[in-house]
Amino acid sequence: MSRDKHQRRLLPPYLATGTSGAALPSTLDTLTALRASGIPLASYHTSVHRRVVELVTGGSLTAVEIAGYLALPVSVGLVLAEQLVSDGLLNASVPIPDALAPSRAGRPSRQLMEEVLSGLQSLRVA
C-alpha cells in the first residue's frame, strides 16, 4: 500500500532520532557539508541513522539535502546529523564559496575584491 504525499505519517518524524529527551542545541548549520568517516554504526543507531550514512558514503551532502532525501523536517535532519557527527560517523565542514577562498598569495580573490568595490560604489551613489 503506497502512502499519498499529503497523508500524515503514522509516527512523528522526531522519533527517527531515537532520542526520548529534548534535543540539544545544534552546532551544525543547514548548509554544513557532511561526509561519512568510515566508522561502523553501533547497535543503538536506528535505521534512519544507517540511511543517512549510506547517503553520504562516497560523497557529501548538506544537512538540508539529507532531510529532503529522507522526507523529514530540516530540524530532524540536523538532529540526526549532529548525533552522527558526535559519534564520529560523519565529518562536518562548512563549504567556502569560491569567491571567498584565498588566492595562492593568501589574499582575497580578485572576484571578491571587485564585488566589494562594486558594493561600495553603489553605496556612494545612493
Short mmCIF file of the C-alpha atoms (twelve columns), coordinates in Angstrom:
data_MODEL
# 
_entry.id   MODEL 
# 
loop_
_atom_site.group_PDB 
_atom_site.id 
_atom_site.type_symbol 
_atom_site.label_atom_id 
_atom_site.label_alt_id 
_atom_site.label_comp_id 
_atom_site.label_asym_id 
_atom_site.label_seq_id 
_atom_site.Cartn_x 
_atom_site.Cartn_y 
_atom_site.Cartn_z 
_atom_site.pdbx_PDB_model_num 
ATOM 1   C CA . MET A 1   0.000  0.000  0.000  1 
ATOM 2   C CA . SER A 2   1.547  3.327  -1.017 1 
ATOM 3   C CA . ARG A 3   1.204  6.450  1.055  1 
ATOM 4   C CA . ASP A 4   -0.218 9.572  -0.566 1 
ATOM 5   C CA . LYS A 5   2.148  12.573 -0.362 1 
ATOM 6   C CA . HIS A 6   -0.481 14.563 1.526  1 
ATOM 7   C CA . GLN A 7   -1.248 11.786 4.016  1 
ATOM 8   C CA . ARG A 8   0.253  12.183 7.511  1 
ATOM 9   C CA . ARG A 9   2.900  9.862  8.871  1 
ATOM 10  C CA . LEU A 10  1.751  7.367  11.460 1 
ATOM 11  C CA . LEU A 11  4.680  8.276  13.708 1 
ATOM 12  C CA . PRO A 12  6.070  11.751 14.318 1 
ATOM 13  C CA . PRO A 13  9.327  12.456 12.440 1 
ATOM 14  C CA . TYR A 14  11.320 13.225 15.599 1 
ATOM 15  C CA . LEU A 15  11.148 9.532  16.553 1 
ATOM 16  C CA . ALA A 16  13.658 8.896  13.767 1 
ATOM 17  C CA . THR A 17  16.358 10.326 16.029 1 
ATOM 18  C CA . GLY A 18  15.899 7.565  18.591 1 
ATOM 19  C CA . THR A 19  16.018 10.015 21.490 1 
ATOM 20  C CA . SER A 20  13.437 10.469 24.188 1 
ATOM 21  C CA . GLY A 21  14.664 13.736 25.706 1 
ATOM 22  C CA . ALA A 22  14.792 17.284 24.466 1 
ATOM 23  C CA . ALA A 23  17.196 17.967 21.627 1 
ATOM 24  C CA . LEU A 24  20.473 19.684 22.418 1 
ATOM 25  C CA . PRO A 25  21.259 22.927 20.576 1 
ATOM 26  C CA . SER A 26  22.782 22.129 17.212 1 
ATOM 27  C CA . THR A 27  26.235 23.362 16.292 1 
ATOM 28  C CA . LEU A 28  25.618 22.472 12.655 1 
ATOM 29  C CA . ASP A 29  24.202 24.764 10.016 1 
ATOM 30  C CA . THR A 30  21.682 23.688 7.399  1 
ATOM 31  C CA . LEU A 31  24.371 24.080 4.711  1 
ATOM 32  C CA . THR A 32  27.010 22.105 6.587  1 
ATOM 33  C CA . ALA A 33  28.593 19.538 4.279  1 
ATOM 34  C CA . LEU A 34  28.556 16.019 5.736  1 
ATOM 35  C CA . ARG A 35  30.720 13.034 4.729  1 
ATOM 36  C CA . ALA A 36  30.965 9.506  6.072  1 
ATOM 37  C CA . SER A 37  34.054 8.839  8.203  1 
ATOM 38  C CA . GLY A 38  34.071 5.102  7.582  1 
ATOM 39  C CA . ILE A 39  33.458 4.136  11.215 1 
ATOM 40  C CA . PRO A 40  30.821 1.378  11.506 1 
ATOM 41  C CA . LEU A 41  27.465 2.103  13.123 1 
ATOM 42  C CA . ALA A 42  26.781 0.948  16.676 1 
ATOM 43  C CA . SER A 43  23.884 -1.274 17.692 1 
ATOM 44  C CA . TYR A 44  21.944 1.660  19.175 1 
ATOM 45  C CA . HIS A 45  21.769 3.544  15.863 1 
ATOM 46  C CA . THR A 46  18.387 3.471  14.138 1 
ATOM 47  C CA . SER A 47  17.653 2.513  10.551 1 
ATOM 48  C CA . VAL A 48  17.380 6.231  9.766  1 
ATOM 49  C CA . HIS A 49  20.910 6.778  11.073 1 
ATOM 50  C CA . ARG A 50  22.035 3.959  8.804  1 
ATOM 51  C CA . ARG A 51  20.284 5.577  5.820  1 
ATOM 52  C CA . VAL A 52  21.986 8.935  6.498  1 
ATOM 53  C CA . VAL A 53  25.410 7.276  6.498  1 
ATOM 54  C CA . GLU A 54  24.535 5.431  3.282  1 
ATOM 55  C CA . LEU A 55  23.522 8.708  1.615  1 
ATOM 56  C CA . VAL A 56  26.869 10.384 2.300  1 
ATOM 57  C CA . THR A 57  29.141 7.389  1.701  1 
ATOM 58  C CA . GLY A 58  31.341 8.137  -1.303 1 
ATOM 59  C CA . GLY A 59  30.419 11.827 -1.382 1 
ATOM 60  C CA . SER A 60  28.941 14.604 0.667  1 
ATOM 61  C CA . LEU A 61  25.539 16.218 1.164  1 
ATOM 62  C CA . THR A 62  24.303 19.136 3.197  1 
ATOM 63  C CA . ALA A 63  22.054 18.631 6.204  1 
ATOM 64  C CA . VAL A 64  19.143 20.115 4.211  1 
ATOM 65  C CA . GLU A 65  19.658 17.669 1.341  1 
ATOM 66  C CA . ILE A 66  19.726 14.728 3.739  1 
ATOM 67  C CA . ALA A 67  16.451 15.847 5.305  1 
ATOM 68  C CA . GLY A 68  14.957 16.186 1.817  1 
ATOM 69  C CA . TYR A 69  16.044 12.711 0.721  1 
ATOM 70  C CA . LEU A 70  14.570 11.220 3.888  1 
ATOM 71  C CA . ALA A 71  11.370 13.323 3.677  1 
ATOM 72  C CA . LEU A 72  11.967 14.635 7.188  1 
ATOM 73  C CA . PRO A 73  11.797 18.174 8.582  1 
ATOM 74  C CA . VAL A 74  15.108 20.032 8.423  1 
ATOM 75  C CA . SER A 75  15.247 20.242 12.227 1 
ATOM 76  C CA . VAL A 76  15.106 16.445 12.458 1 
ATOM 77  C CA . GLY A 77  17.787 16.146 9.776  1 
ATOM 78  C CA . LEU A 78  20.008 18.455 11.823 1 
ATOM 79  C CA . VAL A 79  19.484 16.371 14.977 1 
ATOM 80  C CA . LEU A 80  20.366 13.180 13.095 1 
ATOM 81  C CA . ALA A 81  23.476 14.782 11.608 1 
ATOM 82  C CA . GLU A 82  24.525 16.173 14.997 1 
ATOM 83  C CA . GLN A 83  24.192 12.738 16.589 1 
ATOM 84  C CA . LEU A 84  26.259 11.073 13.868 1 
ATOM 85  C CA . VAL A 85  28.939 13.780 13.975 1 
ATOM 86  C CA . SER A 86  29.230 13.488 17.768 1 
ATOM 87  C CA . ASP A 87  29.501 9.680  17.422 1 
ATOM 88  C CA . GLY A 88  32.312 10.131 14.877 1 
ATOM 89  C CA . LEU A 89  30.387 8.538  11.993 1 
ATOM 90  C CA . LEU A 90  30.169 11.770 9.968  1 
ATOM 91  C CA . ASN A 91  32.658 14.550 9.316  1 
ATOM 92  C CA . ALA A 92  31.214 18.045 9.016  1 
ATOM 93  C CA . SER A 93  32.634 21.089 7.239  1 
ATOM 94  C CA . VAL A 94  31.296 24.459 6.242  1 
ATOM 95  C CA . PRO A 95  31.716 24.946 2.491  1 
ATOM 96  C CA . ILE A 96  33.572 28.095 1.476  1 
ATOM 97  C CA . PRO A 97  32.330 29.825 -1.678 1 
ATOM 98  C CA . ASP A 98  34.995 30.121 -4.376 1 
ATOM 99  C CA . ALA A 99  34.928 33.915 -4.209 1 
ATOM 100 C CA . LEU A 100 35.865 33.822 -0.503 1 
ATOM 101 C CA . ALA A 101 38.660 31.299 -0.870 1 
ATOM 102 C CA . PRO A 102 42.079 32.967 -0.588 1 
ATOM 103 C CA . SER A 103 44.333 33.048 -3.607 1 
ATOM 104 C CA . ARG A 104 47.745 31.379 -3.591 1 
ATOM 105 C CA . ALA A 105 49.289 34.536 -2.198 1 
ATOM 106 C CA . GLY A 106 46.948 34.409 0.825  1 
ATOM 107 C CA . ARG A 107 44.923 37.374 -0.394 1 
ATOM 108 C CA . PRO A 108 41.209 37.522 -1.219 1 
ATOM 109 C CA . SER A 109 40.389 36.623 -4.797 1 
ATOM 110 C CA . ARG A 110 40.111 39.311 -7.459 1 
ATOM 111 C CA . GLN A 111 36.436 38.439 -7.952 1 
ATOM 112 C CA . LEU A 112 35.686 39.105 -4.273 1 
ATOM 113 C CA . MET A 113 37.528 42.430 -4.303 1 
ATOM 114 C CA . GLU A 114 35.628 43.524 -7.428 1 
ATOM 115 C CA . GLU A 115 32.327 42.660 -5.757 1 
ATOM 116 C CA . VAL A 116 33.290 44.648 -2.663 1 
ATOM 117 C CA . LEU A 117 34.316 47.637 -4.801 1 
ATOM 118 C CA . SER A 118 31.051 47.471 -6.735 1 
ATOM 119 C CA . GLY A 119 29.081 47.384 -3.479 1 
ATOM 120 C CA . LEU A 120 30.954 50.368 -2.080 1 
ATOM 121 C CA . GLN A 121 30.438 52.336 -5.269 1 
ATOM 122 C CA . SER A 122 26.684 51.634 -5.193 1 
ATOM 123 C CA . LEU A 123 26.531 52.875 -1.584 1 
ATOM 124 C CA . ARG A 124 28.292 56.098 -2.552 1 
ATOM 125 C CA . VAL A 125 25.838 56.760 -5.407 1 
ATOM 126 C CA . ALA A 126 22.754 56.124 -3.250 1 
# 
